[in-house]
Amino acid sequence: MTRTSPESRHGILVVGSLHYDIMVEADHLPRRDETGVGSRWYPKFGGKGGNQAVAAARAGAPVRMLGAVGADDFGAFLTRHLAQAGVDGSAIAVIDGVGSGMSVAIADATGDYAATIVSGANLHIDPARLADPALWRGVGAVVLQNEVPEAVNLAAALGARAHGAKVLLNAAPARTLSPEFAALVDVLVVNAVEAEMLGTAPVTDLATAQDAALTLAARFGAVVVTAGAAGLALVDANDRAFTIPATRVKAVSSHGAGDCFTGTLAERLTRSLPLGEACAAASAAAARHVAGG
Ligand code: ADP
């Protein structure tokens, strides 16, 4: 077996979703059967997988992403954005006959919004691709979310096990996880809603986040429960529990805070930082993101 130096395991493989988001601004959300008139629209790179890949690259990690887009202009936009962010997109498949993942979100002047996501090509990732040893060269951690089929996540977690990489799951959006997959997760990251969906009591502050993390720690290697502007609670693999208050910032938008947090956390974990220190750095990066930085 070849010896692998710690430096060569600093890479991150993100397996997940890519969405072309169309953001519409209007003075009110349309009611049923109404055609509303908006004031502005713009396209945005999205998908939790894509956002986390970009965040990890910004944090300084070599990042490769495995995912799928359709053979359309939206897919070209997504792969171009990944390349510009310094993410290796050579494992993004272009699938004929299916559209790229996309969403339409309408936000009103108060910030209320409604959105519809179409997963499209994200549902067509072939799990067999995770068995390719070349994909895992230099990879210290794989980052997963719940916007692709669990068969893909399971194949990725098994690949990580086979190649000595850590498995970081951001279980978002909330869905039930099979025990087989859950057992392979080294670090689980969930927000308040997702924690509750996985069976905890409601999370409203750092104390309840701590309780939730302790509850989930019985099923996952280590657990981070984020609680928005309050901060986060964590239980590490040695069952040590901590809370970290969020950095106080003037919030511009908390949209995408969790993705920035998870991407940065992955980067710090591949540098072998203890989970508490990695979470503190990720929390600071998420606060900067929320402040518009
Ligand atoms: P998600 O975006 O997945 O719902 P959270 O809202 O819980 O996730 O945010 C993730 C992390 O981002 C928090 O634990 C915190 O560290 C940081 N964060 C979120 N909102 C704020 C805020 N208003 N001020 C400072 N930090 C924030």
PDB file of C-alpha atoms and ligand atoms in Angstrom:
ATOM      1  CA  MET A   1       0.000   0.000   0.000  1.00  0.00           C
ATOM      2  CA  THR A   2       1.276   3.468  -0.788  1.00  0.00           C
ATOM      3  CA  ARG A   3       1.969   5.738   2.152  1.00  0.00           C
ATOM      4  CA  THR A   4      -0.057   8.928   2.097  1.00  0.00           C
ATOM      5  CA  SER A   5       1.373  12.066   3.659  1.00  0.00           C
ATOM      6  CA  PRO A   6      -1.010  14.214   5.741  1.00  0.00           C
ATOM      7  CA  GLU A   7      -0.603  17.088   3.240  1.00  0.00           C
ATOM      8  CA  SER A   8      -1.870  14.959   0.402  1.00  0.00           C
ATOM      9  CA  ARG A   9      -5.120  14.245   2.304  1.00  0.00           C
ATOM     10  CA  HIS A  10      -6.158  17.886   2.526  1.00  0.00           C
ATOM     11  CA  GLY A  11      -8.504  17.497  -0.432  1.00  0.00           C
ATOM     12  CA  ILE A  12     -12.280  17.588  -0.155  1.00  0.00           C
ATOM     13  CA  LEU A  13     -14.747  15.731  -2.334  1.00  0.00           C
ATOM     14  CA  VAL A  14     -18.206  17.295  -2.344  1.00  0.00           C
ATOM     15  CA  VAL A  15     -20.921  14.994  -3.666  1.00  0.00           C
ATOM     16  CA  GLY A  16     -24.175  16.820  -4.148  1.00  0.00           C
ATOM     17  CA  SER A  17     -26.552  19.135  -5.875  1.00  0.00           C
ATOM     18  CA  LEU A  18     -26.154  21.988  -8.341  1.00  0.00           C
ATOM     19  CA  HIS A  19     -29.092  24.328  -8.945  1.00  0.00           C
ATOM     20  CA  TYR A  20     -29.542  27.257 -11.256  1.00  0.00           C
ATOM     21  CA  ASP A  21     -31.571  29.566  -9.002  1.00  0.00           C
ATOM     22  CA  ILE A  22     -33.782  32.237 -10.518  1.00  0.00           C
ATOM     23  CA  MET A  23     -34.409  34.910  -7.891  1.00  0.00           C
ATOM     24  CA  VAL A  24     -37.409  37.160  -8.448  1.00  0.00           C
ATOM     25  CA  GLU A  25     -38.135  40.289  -6.402  1.00  0.00           C
ATOM     26  CA  ALA A  26     -41.726  41.537  -6.233  1.00  0.00           C
ATOM     27  CA  ASP A  27     -43.745  43.750  -3.903  1.00  0.00           C
ATOM     28  CA  HIS A  28     -45.932  40.795  -2.908  1.00  0.00           C
ATOM     29  CA  LEU A  29     -46.027  37.024  -3.396  1.00  0.00           C
ATOM     30  CA  PRO A  30     -48.648  35.966  -5.949  1.00  0.00           C
ATOM     31  CA  ARG A  31     -51.866  34.476  -4.610  1.00  0.00           C
ATOM     32  CA  ARG A  32     -53.374  31.349  -6.169  1.00  0.00           C
ATOM     33  CA  ASP A  33     -54.296  31.967  -9.837  1.00  0.00           C
ATOM     34  CA  GLU A  34     -52.661  35.415  -9.774  1.00  0.00           C
ATOM     35  CA  THR A  35     -49.912  36.405 -12.240  1.00  0.00           C
ATOM     36  CA  GLY A  36     -47.809  38.814 -10.233  1.00  0.00           C
ATOM     37  CA  VAL A  37     -45.466  41.447 -11.649  1.00  0.00           C
ATOM     38  CA  GLY A  38     -41.930  41.464 -10.294  1.00  0.00           C
ATOM     39  CA  SER A  39     -39.448  44.339 -10.197  1.00  0.00           C
ATOM     40  CA  ARG A  40     -36.171  42.463 -10.786  1.00  0.00           C
ATOM     41  CA  TRP A  41     -34.743  38.995 -11.356  1.00  0.00           C
ATOM     42  CA  TYR A  42     -31.268  37.572 -11.382  1.00  0.00           C
ATOM     43  CA  PRO A  43     -29.705  34.127 -11.738  1.00  0.00           C
ATOM     44  CA  LYS A  44     -27.762  32.680  -8.825  1.00  0.00           C
ATOM     45  CA  PHE A  45     -25.444  29.696  -8.527  1.00  0.00           C
ATOM     46  CA  GLY A  46     -26.971  27.297  -6.031  1.00  0.00           C
ATOM     47  CA  GLY A  47     -27.609  23.836  -4.720  1.00  0.00           C
ATOM     48  CA  LYS A  48     -26.292  22.935  -1.296  1.00  0.00           C
ATOM     49  CA  GLY A  49     -23.544  20.796  -2.807  1.00  0.00           C
ATOM     50  CA  GLY A  50     -22.320  23.570  -5.080  1.00  0.00           C
ATOM     51  CA  ASN A  51     -22.480  26.216  -2.352  1.00  0.00           C
ATOM     52  CA  GLN A  52     -20.531  24.038   0.083  1.00  0.00           C
ATOM     53  CA  ALA A  53     -17.917  23.204  -2.555  1.00  0.00           C
ATOM     54  CA  VAL A  54     -17.379  26.918  -3.218  1.00  0.00           C
ATOM     55  CA  ALA A  55     -17.208  27.687   0.524  1.00  0.00           C
ATOM     56  CA  ALA A  56     -14.614  24.960   1.097  1.00  0.00           C
ATOM     57  CA  ALA A  57     -12.531  26.251  -1.831  1.00  0.00           C
ATOM     58  CA  ARG A  58     -12.744  29.813  -0.460  1.00  0.00           C
ATOM     59  CA  ALA A  59     -11.531  28.481   2.870  1.00  0.00           C
ATOM     60  CA  GLY A  60      -8.428  27.215   1.071  1.00  0.00           C
ATOM     61  CA  ALA A  61      -9.040  23.533   0.367  1.00  0.00           C
ATOM     62  CA  PRO A  62      -8.434  21.755  -2.923  1.00  0.00           C
ATOM     63  CA  VAL A  63     -12.028  20.763  -3.770  1.00  0.00           C
ATOM     64  CA  ARG A  64     -13.426  18.361  -6.315  1.00  0.00           C
ATOM     65  CA  MET A  65     -17.151  18.100  -6.880  1.00  0.00           C
ATOM     66  CA  LEU A  66     -19.073  15.082  -8.127  1.00  0.00           C
ATOM     67  CA  GLY A  67     -22.556  15.852  -9.394  1.00  0.00           C
ATOM     68  CA  ALA A  68     -24.649  16.125 -12.528  1.00  0.00           C
ATOM     69  CA  VAL A  69     -26.132  18.820 -14.753  1.00  0.00           C
ATOM     70  CA  GLY A  70     -28.254  18.704 -17.908  1.00  0.00           C
ATOM     71  CA  ALA A  71     -26.901  19.396 -21.398  1.00  0.00           C
ATOM     72  CA  ASP A  72     -28.266  22.957 -21.271  1.00  0.00           C
ATOM     73  CA  ASP A  73     -27.099  26.548 -20.772  1.00  0.00           C
ATOM     74  CA  PHE A  74     -27.949  26.361 -17.074  1.00  0.00           C
ATOM     75  CA  GLY A  75     -25.568  23.448 -16.626  1.00  0.00           C
ATOM     76  CA  ALA A  76     -22.865  25.397 -18.479  1.00  0.00           C
ATOM     77  CA  PHE A  77     -23.429  28.356 -16.111  1.00  0.00           C
ATOM     78  CA  LEU A  78     -23.074  26.062 -13.079  1.00  0.00           C
ATOM     79  CA  THR A  79     -19.877  24.350 -14.218  1.00  0.00           C
ATOM     80  CA  ARG A  80     -18.374  27.709 -15.236  1.00  0.00           C
ATOM     81  CA  HIS A  81     -19.113  29.164 -11.791  1.00  0.00           C
ATOM     82  CA  LEU A  82     -17.488  26.156 -10.102  1.00  0.00           C
ATOM     83  CA  ALA A  83     -14.380  26.569 -12.257  1.00  0.00           C
ATOM     84  CA  GLN A  84     -14.194  30.302 -11.469  1.00  0.00           C
ATOM     85  CA  ALA A  85     -14.360  29.468  -7.757  1.00  0.00           C
ATOM     86  CA  GLY A  86     -11.417  27.100  -8.180  1.00  0.00           C
ATOM     87  CA  VAL A  87     -13.426  23.877  -7.758  1.00  0.00           C
ATOM     88  CA  ASP A  88     -12.379  20.886  -9.869  1.00  0.00           C
ATOM     89  CA  GLY A  89     -15.540  20.079 -11.842  1.00  0.00           C
ATOM     90  CA  SER A  90     -14.113  17.183 -13.861  1.00  0.00           C
ATOM     91  CA  ALA A  91     -16.468  14.780 -12.045  1.00  0.00           C
ATOM     92  CA  ILE A  92     -19.611  16.719 -12.996  1.00  0.00           C
ATOM     93  CA  ALA A  93     -21.539  14.557 -15.476  1.00  0.00           C
ATOM     94  CA  VAL A  94     -23.554  16.153 -18.261  1.00  0.00           C
ATOM     95  CA  ILE A  95     -26.725  14.106 -18.677  1.00  0.00           C
ATOM     96  CA  ASP A  96     -28.652  14.124 -21.964  1.00  0.00           C
ATOM     97  CA  GLY A  97     -32.432  14.336 -21.952  1.00  0.00           C
ATOM     98  CA  VAL A  98     -32.852  15.865 -18.504  1.00  0.00           C
ATOM     99  CA  GLY A  99     -32.700  19.485 -17.369  1.00  0.00           C
ATOM    100  CA  SER A 100     -30.195  20.894 -14.888  1.00  0.00           C
ATOM    101  CA  GLY A 101     -31.436  21.285 -11.338  1.00  0.00           C
ATOM    102  CA  MET A 102     -33.079  24.661 -10.842  1.00  0.00           C
ATOM    103  CA  SER A 103     -35.254  26.702  -8.541  1.00  0.00           C
ATOM    104  CA  VAL A 104     -37.480  29.731  -8.798  1.00  0.00           C
ATOM    105  CA  ALA A 105     -37.726  31.867  -5.670  1.00  0.00           C
ATOM    106  CA  ILE A 106     -39.950  34.920  -5.305  1.00  0.00           C
ATOM    107  CA  ALA A 107     -39.178  37.307  -2.449  1.00  0.00           C
ATOM    108  CA  ASP A 108     -41.351  40.236  -1.393  1.00  0.00           C
ATOM    109  CA  ALA A 109     -40.264  43.540   0.098  1.00  0.00           C
ATOM    110  CA  THR A 110     -40.432  42.160   3.663  1.00  0.00           C
ATOM    111  CA  GLY A 111     -38.118  39.266   2.812  1.00  0.00           C
ATOM    112  CA  ASP A 112     -40.884  36.613   2.878  1.00  0.00           C
ATOM    113  CA  TYR A 113     -40.410  34.202   0.043  1.00  0.00           C
ATOM    114  CA  ALA A 114     -41.750  31.129  -1.700  1.00  0.00           C
ATOM    115  CA  ALA A 115     -39.649  28.806  -3.816  1.00  0.00           C
ATOM    116  CA  THR A 116     -39.944  25.689  -5.943  1.00  0.00           C
ATOM    117  CA  ILE A 117     -36.990  23.428  -6.668  1.00  0.00           C
ATOM    118  CA  VAL A 118     -36.764  21.001  -9.586  1.00  0.00           C
ATOM    119  CA  SER A 119     -33.993  18.492  -8.911  1.00  0.00           C
ATOM    120  CA  GLY A 120     -33.604  17.413 -12.557  1.00  0.00           C
ATOM    121  CA  ALA A 121     -30.126  16.046 -13.281  1.00  0.00           C
ATOM    122  CA  ASN A 122     -29.294  15.875  -9.546  1.00  0.00           C
ATOM    123  CA  LEU A 123     -31.481  12.761  -9.370  1.00  0.00           C
ATOM    124  CA  HIS A 124     -29.435  11.096 -12.122  1.00  0.00           C
ATOM    125  CA  ILE A 125     -26.022  10.845 -10.456  1.00  0.00           C
ATOM    126  CA  ASP A 126     -24.780   7.295 -10.930  1.00  0.00           C
ATOM    127  CA  PRO A 127     -23.721   5.872  -7.516  1.00  0.00           C
ATOM    128  CA  ALA A 128     -21.323   3.477  -9.298  1.00  0.00           C
ATOM    129  CA  ARG A 129     -19.062   6.468 -10.065  1.00  0.00           C
ATOM    130  CA  LEU A 130     -18.111   6.660  -6.380  1.00  0.00           C
ATOM    131  CA  ALA A 131     -16.255   3.355  -6.718  1.00  0.00           C
ATOM    132  CA  ASP A 132     -13.555   4.940  -8.922  1.00  0.00           C
ATOM    133  CA  PRO A 133     -10.331   5.007  -6.839  1.00  0.00           C
ATOM    134  CA  ALA A 134      -9.001   7.989  -8.866  1.00  0.00           C
ATOM    135  CA  LEU A 135     -11.799  10.117  -7.407  1.00  0.00           C
ATOM    136  CA  TRP A 136     -10.463   9.592  -3.879  1.00  0.00           C
ATOM    137  CA  ARG A 137      -6.797  10.420  -4.455  1.00  0.00           C
ATOM    138  CA  GLY A 138      -5.739  13.011  -1.853  1.00  0.00           C
ATOM    139  CA  VAL A 139      -9.250  13.257  -0.382  1.00  0.00           C
ATOM    140  CA  GLY A 140      -9.391  13.688   3.401  1.00  0.00           C
ATOM    141  CA  ALA A 141     -13.138  14.283   3.701  1.00  0.00           C
ATOM    142  CA  VAL A 142     -16.280  13.813   1.681  1.00  0.00           C
ATOM    143  CA  VAL A 143     -19.089  16.336   2.172  1.00  0.00           C
ATOM    144  CA  LEU A 144     -22.688  15.200   1.617  1.00  0.00           C
ATOM    145  CA  GLN A 145     -26.163  16.737   1.834  1.00  0.00           C
ATOM    146  CA  ASN A 146     -29.724  15.511   1.259  1.00  0.00           C
ATOM    147  CA  GLU A 147     -30.449  16.987  -2.174  1.00  0.00           C
ATOM    148  CA  VAL A 148     -29.344  13.852  -4.060  1.00  0.00           C
ATOM    149  CA  PRO A 149     -30.702  10.296  -3.659  1.00  0.00           C
ATOM    150  CA  GLU A 150     -29.530   8.465  -0.532  1.00  0.00           C
ATOM    151  CA  ALA A 151     -28.112   5.673  -2.756  1.00  0.00           C
ATOM    152  CA  VAL A 152     -25.540   8.247  -3.960  1.00  0.00           C
ATOM    153  CA  ASN A 153     -24.728   9.359  -0.405  1.00  0.00           C
ATOM    154  CA  LEU A 154     -24.401   5.766   0.750  1.00  0.00           C
ATOM    155  CA  ALA A 155     -22.025   4.926  -2.120  1.00  0.00           C
ATOM    156  CA  ALA A 156     -19.996   8.048  -1.257  1.00  0.00           C
ATOM    157  CA  ALA A 157     -19.819   7.146   2.445  1.00  0.00           C
ATOM    158  CA  LEU A 158     -18.737   3.587   1.608  1.00  0.00           C
ATOM    159  CA  GLY A 159     -16.108   4.968  -0.789  1.00  0.00           C
ATOM    160  CA  ALA A 160     -14.859   7.282   1.952  1.00  0.00           C
ATOM    161  CA  ARG A 161     -14.559   4.364   4.359  1.00  0.00           C
ATOM    162  CA  ALA A 162     -12.647   2.335   1.783  1.00  0.00           C
ATOM    163  CA  HIS A 163     -10.234   5.206   1.117  1.00  0.00           C
ATOM    164  CA  GLY A 164      -9.707   6.514   4.651  1.00  0.00           C
ATOM    165  CA  ALA A 165     -11.659   9.776   4.224  1.00  0.00           C
ATOM    166  CA  LYS A 166     -13.982  11.312   6.836  1.00  0.00           C
ATOM    167  CA  VAL A 167     -17.705  11.599   6.103  1.00  0.00           C
ATOM    168  CA  LEU A 168     -19.320  14.958   6.870  1.00  0.00           C
ATOM    169  CA  LEU A 169     -23.093  15.008   6.338  1.00  0.00           C
ATOM    170  CA  ASN A 170     -25.100  18.214   6.328  1.00  0.00           C
ATOM    171  CA  ALA A 171     -28.509  16.516   6.625  1.00  0.00           C
ATOM    172  CA  ALA A 172     -30.343  19.264   4.748  1.00  0.00           C
ATOM    173  CA  PRO A 173     -33.086  19.409   3.704  1.00  0.00           C
ATOM    174  CA  ALA A 174     -34.440  17.178   6.460  1.00  0.00           C
ATOM    175  CA  ARG A 175     -35.291  13.617   5.500  1.00  0.00           C
ATOM    176  CA  THR A 176     -35.203  10.231   7.190  1.00  0.00           C
ATOM    177  CA  LEU A 177     -31.784   8.549   7.050  1.00  0.00           C
ATOM    178  CA  SER A 178     -31.296   4.793   6.816  1.00  0.00           C
ATOM    179  CA  PRO A 179     -29.434   3.314   9.811  1.00  0.00           C
ATOM    180  CA  GLU A 180     -26.889   1.808   7.378  1.00  0.00           C
ATOM    181  CA  PHE A 181     -25.981   5.268   6.061  1.00  0.00           C
ATOM    182  CA  ALA A 182     -26.188   7.017   9.449  1.00  0.00           C
ATOM    183  CA  ALA A 183     -23.634   4.549  10.864  1.00  0.00           C
ATOM    184  CA  LEU A 184     -21.056   5.755   8.310  1.00  0.00           C
ATOM    185  CA  VAL A 185     -21.330   9.467   9.203  1.00  0.00           C
ATOM    186  CA  ASP A 186     -18.334  10.855  11.148  1.00  0.00           C
ATOM    187  CA  VAL A 187     -19.693  14.390  11.590  1.00  0.00           C
ATOM    188  CA  LEU A 188     -23.352  15.350  11.304  1.00  0.00           C
ATOM    189  CA  VAL A 189     -24.284  19.026  10.822  1.00  0.00           C
ATOM    190  CA  VAL A 190     -27.939  20.001  11.210  1.00  0.00           C
ATOM    191  CA  ASN A 191     -29.849  23.208  11.853  1.00  0.00           C
ATOM    192  CA  ALA A 192     -32.748  23.504  14.302  1.00  0.00           C
ATOM    193  CA  VAL A 193     -35.401  22.237  11.865  1.00  0.00           C
ATOM    194  CA  GLU A 194     -33.316  19.291  10.689  1.00  0.00           C
ATOM    195  CA  ALA A 195     -32.402  18.286  14.243  1.00  0.00           C
ATOM    196  CA  GLU A 196     -36.069  18.136  15.170  1.00  0.00           C
ATOM    197  CA  MET A 197     -36.830  16.131  12.033  1.00  0.00           C
ATOM    198  CA  LEU A 198     -34.206  13.604  13.198  1.00  0.00           C
ATOM    199  CA  GLY A 199     -36.084  13.228  16.478  1.00  0.00           C
ATOM    200  CA  THR A 200     -34.803  15.851  18.935  1.00  0.00           C
ATOM    201  CA  ALA A 201     -36.823  18.239  21.081  1.00  0.00           C
ATOM    202  CA  PRO A 202     -37.264  21.753  19.577  1.00  0.00           C
ATOM    203  CA  VAL A 203     -34.078  23.828  19.295  1.00  0.00           C
ATOM    204  CA  THR A 204     -34.611  27.475  20.268  1.00  0.00           C
ATOM    205  CA  ASP A 205     -31.315  28.512  21.888  1.00  0.00           C
ATOM    206  CA  LEU A 206     -27.864  27.185  22.776  1.00  0.00           C
ATOM    207  CA  ALA A 207     -29.113  25.107  25.712  1.00  0.00           C
ATOM    208  CA  THR A 208     -31.687  23.258  23.622  1.00  0.00           C
ATOM    209  CA  ALA A 209     -29.146  22.938  20.782  1.00  0.00           C
ATOM    210  CA  GLN A 210     -26.840  21.249  23.283  1.00  0.00           C
ATOM    211  CA  ASP A 211     -29.607  18.825  24.330  1.00  0.00           C
ATOM    212  CA  ALA A 212     -30.317  18.047  20.672  1.00  0.00           C
ATOM    213  CA  ALA A 213     -26.628  17.411  19.928  1.00  0.00           C
ATOM    214  CA  LEU A 214     -26.421  15.032  22.895  1.00  0.00           C
ATOM    215  CA  THR A 215     -29.533  13.183  21.698  1.00  0.00           C
ATOM    216  CA  LEU A 216     -28.154  12.766  18.177  1.00  0.00           C
ATOM    217  CA  ALA A 217     -24.672  11.805  19.395  1.00  0.00           C
ATOM    218  CA  ALA A 218     -26.070   8.370  20.258  1.00  0.00           C
ATOM    219  CA  ARG A 219     -26.538   7.724  16.522  1.00  0.00           C
ATOM    220  CA  PHE A 220     -23.695   9.654  14.835  1.00  0.00           C
ATOM    221  CA  GLY A 221     -19.940   9.877  15.389  1.00  0.00           C
ATOM    222  CA  ALA A 222     -19.940  13.587  16.217  1.00  0.00           C
ATOM    223  CA  VAL A 223     -22.743  16.129  15.970  1.00  0.00           C
ATOM    224  CA  VAL A 224     -23.022  19.864  15.341  1.00  0.00           C
ATOM    225  CA  VAL A 225     -26.398  21.562  15.824  1.00  0.00           C
ATOM    226  CA  THR A 226     -26.469  25.110  14.447  1.00  0.00           C
ATOM    227  CA  ALA A 227     -28.939  27.572  15.917  1.00  0.00           C
ATOM    228  CA  GLY A 228     -28.748  30.612  13.625  1.00  0.00           C
ATOM    229  CA  ALA A 229     -27.843  33.877  15.339  1.00  0.00           C
ATOM    230  CA  ALA A 230     -27.557  32.075  18.701  1.00  0.00           C
ATOM    231  CA  GLY A 231     -24.569  30.006  17.533  1.00  0.00           C
ATOM    232  CA  LEU A 232     -24.078  26.263  17.749  1.00  0.00           C
ATOM    233  CA  ALA A 233     -23.649  23.255  20.005  1.00  0.00           C
ATOM    234  CA  LEU A 234     -21.440  20.271  19.344  1.00  0.00           C
ATOM    235  CA  VAL A 235     -20.595  16.870  20.726  1.00  0.00           C
ATOM    236  CA  ASP A 236     -17.268  15.498  19.512  1.00  0.00           C
ATOM    237  CA  ALA A 237     -16.281  11.892  18.871  1.00  0.00           C
ATOM    238  CA  ASN A 238     -15.071  11.620  22.495  1.00  0.00           C
ATOM    239  CA  ASP A 239     -18.501  12.725  23.770  1.00  0.00           C
ATOM    240  CA  ARG A 240     -17.253  16.131  24.876  1.00  0.00           C
ATOM    241  CA  ALA A 241     -19.985  18.757  24.565  1.00  0.00           C
ATOM    242  CA  PHE A 242     -19.422  22.476  23.835  1.00  0.00           C
ATOM    243  CA  THR A 243     -21.468  25.494  22.847  1.00  0.00           C
ATOM    244  CA  ILE A 244     -20.111  28.335  20.695  1.00  0.00           C
ATOM    245  CA  PRO A 245     -22.084  31.606  20.591  1.00  0.00           C
ATOM    246  CA  ALA A 246     -22.302  33.210  17.144  1.00  0.00           C
ATOM    247  CA  THR A 247     -20.169  36.235  16.329  1.00  0.00           C
ATOM    248  CA  ARG A 248     -22.414  39.310  16.614  1.00  0.00           C
ATOM    249  CA  VAL A 249     -22.806  40.948  13.236  1.00  0.00           C
ATOM    250  CA  LYS A 250     -25.243  43.263  11.507  1.00  0.00           C
ATOM    251  CA  ALA A 251     -27.070  40.687   9.390  1.00  0.00           C
ATOM    252  CA  VAL A 252     -27.623  41.458   5.706  1.00  0.00           C
ATOM    253  CA  SER A 253     -28.995  38.004   4.802  1.00  0.00           C
ATOM    254  CA  SER A 254     -28.726  34.696   6.624  1.00  0.00           C
ATOM    255  CA  HIS A 255     -29.460  32.826   3.364  1.00  0.00           C
ATOM    256  CA  GLY A 256     -26.730  30.230   2.811  1.00  0.00           C
ATOM    257  CA  ALA A 257     -25.193  30.580   6.296  1.00  0.00           C
ATOM    258  CA  GLY A 258     -25.372  26.817   6.830  1.00  0.00           C
ATOM    259  CA  ASP A 259     -23.641  26.066   3.506  1.00  0.00           C
ATOM    260  CA  CYS A 260     -20.821  28.510   4.286  1.00  0.00           C
ATOM    261  CA  PHE A 261     -20.524  26.929   7.746  1.00  0.00           C
ATOM    262  CA  THR A 262     -20.364  23.342   6.412  1.00  0.00           C
ATOM    263  CA  GLY A 263     -17.885  24.104   3.607  1.00  0.00           C
ATOM    264  CA  THR A 264     -15.526  25.921   5.969  1.00  0.00           C
ATOM    265  CA  LEU A 265     -15.884  23.222   8.629  1.00  0.00           C
ATOM    266  CA  ALA A 266     -14.843  20.557   6.107  1.00  0.00           C
ATOM    267  CA  GLU A 267     -11.743  22.529   5.197  1.00  0.00           C
ATOM    268  CA  ARG A 268     -10.712  22.898   8.850  1.00  0.00           C
ATOM    269  CA  LEU A 269     -11.342  19.217   9.595  1.00  0.00           C
ATOM    270  CA  THR A 270      -9.037  18.109   6.779  1.00  0.00           C
ATOM    271  CA  ARG A 271      -6.343  20.179   8.502  1.00  0.00           C
ATOM    272  CA  SER A 272      -6.888  17.891  11.521  1.00  0.00           C
ATOM    273  CA  LEU A 273      -8.195  20.690  13.744  1.00  0.00           C
ATOM    274  CA  PRO A 274     -10.248  19.460  16.720  1.00  0.00           C
ATOM    275  CA  LEU A 275     -13.991  19.690  16.007  1.00  0.00           C
ATOM    276  CA  GLY A 276     -14.487  22.570  18.494  1.00  0.00           C
ATOM    277  CA  GLU A 277     -11.777  24.711  16.860  1.00  0.00           C
ATOM    278  CA  ALA A 278     -13.017  23.835  13.377  1.00  0.00           C
ATOM    279  CA  CYS A 279     -16.562  24.853  14.376  1.00  0.00           C
ATOM    280  CA  ALA A 280     -15.342  28.160  15.822  1.00  0.00           C
ATOM    281  CA  ALA A 281     -13.616  28.997  12.519  1.00  0.00           C
ATOM    282  CA  ALA A 282     -16.651  27.910  10.492  1.00  0.00           C
ATOM    283  CA  SER A 283     -18.938  29.974  12.715  1.00  0.00           C
ATOM    284  CA  ALA A 284     -16.779  33.073  12.160  1.00  0.00           C
ATOM    285  CA  ALA A 285     -16.873  32.501   8.376  1.00  0.00           C
ATOM    286  CA  ALA A 286     -20.674  32.041   8.462  1.00  0.00           C
ATOM    287  CA  ALA A 287     -21.050  35.289  10.431  1.00  0.00           C
ATOM    288  CA  ARG A 288     -18.996  37.132   7.793  1.00  0.00           C
ATOM    289  CA  HIS A 289     -21.239  35.587   5.127  1.00  0.00           C
ATOM    290  CA  VAL A 290     -24.371  36.757   6.986  1.00  0.00           C
ATOM    291  CA  ALA A 291     -22.877  40.251   7.237  1.00  0.00           C
ATOM    292  CA  GLY A 292     -22.536  40.280   3.448  1.00  0.00           C
ATOM    293  CA  GLY A 293     -18.785  39.625   3.335  1.00  0.00           C
TER     294      GLY A 293
HETATM  295  P1  ADP B   1     -28.917  27.159   8.109  1.00  0.00           P
HETATM  296  O1  ADP B   1     -28.498  28.253   7.175  1.00  0.00           O
HETATM  297  O2  ADP B   1     -28.529  25.792   7.649  1.00  0.00           O
HETATM  298  O3  ADP B   1     -30.367  27.241   8.545  1.00  0.00           O
HETATM  299  P2  ADP B   1     -28.115  28.396  10.668  1.00  0.00           P
HETATM  300  O4  ADP B   1     -29.121  29.471  10.386  1.00  0.00           O
HETATM  301  O5  ADP B   1     -28.282  27.630  11.929  1.00  0.00           O
HETATM  302  O6  ADP B   1     -28.018  27.355   9.447  1.00  0.00           O
HETATM  303  O7  ADP B   1     -26.674  29.094  10.626  1.00  0.00           O
HETATM  304  C1  ADP B   1     -25.479  28.337  10.620  1.00  0.00           C
HETATM  305  C2  ADP B   1     -24.411  29.076  11.404  1.00  0.00           C
HETATM  306  O8  ADP B   1     -24.177  30.359  10.779  1.00  0.00           O
HETATM  307  C3  ADP B   1     -24.798  29.417  12.848  1.00  0.00           C
HETATM  308  O9  ADP B   1     -24.478  28.355  13.733  1.00  0.00           O
HETATM  309  C4  ADP B   1     -23.935  30.643  13.110  1.00  0.00           C
HETATM  310  O10 ADP B   1     -22.602  30.247  13.441  1.00  0.00           O
HETATM  311  C5  ADP B   1     -23.924  31.341  11.756  1.00  0.00           C
HETATM  312  N1  ADP B   1     -25.014  32.357  11.706  1.00  0.00           N
HETATM  313  C6  ADP B   1     -26.271  32.204  11.209  1.00  0.00           C
HETATM  314  N2  ADP B   1     -27.000  33.329  11.371  1.00  0.00           N
HETATM  315  C7  ADP B   1     -26.182  34.221  11.969  1.00  0.00           C
HETATM  316  C8  ADP B   1     -26.332  35.601  12.404  1.00  0.00           C
HETATM  317  N3  ADP B   1     -27.487  36.278  12.235  1.00  0.00           N
HETATM  318  N4  ADP B   1     -25.271  36.197  12.993  1.00  0.00           N
HETATM  319  C9  ADP B   1     -24.088  35.552  13.151  1.00  0.00           C
HETATM  320  N5  ADP B   1     -23.886  34.268  12.760  1.00  0.00           N
HETATM  321  C10 ADP B   1     -24.906  33.605  12.183  1.00  0.00           C
END
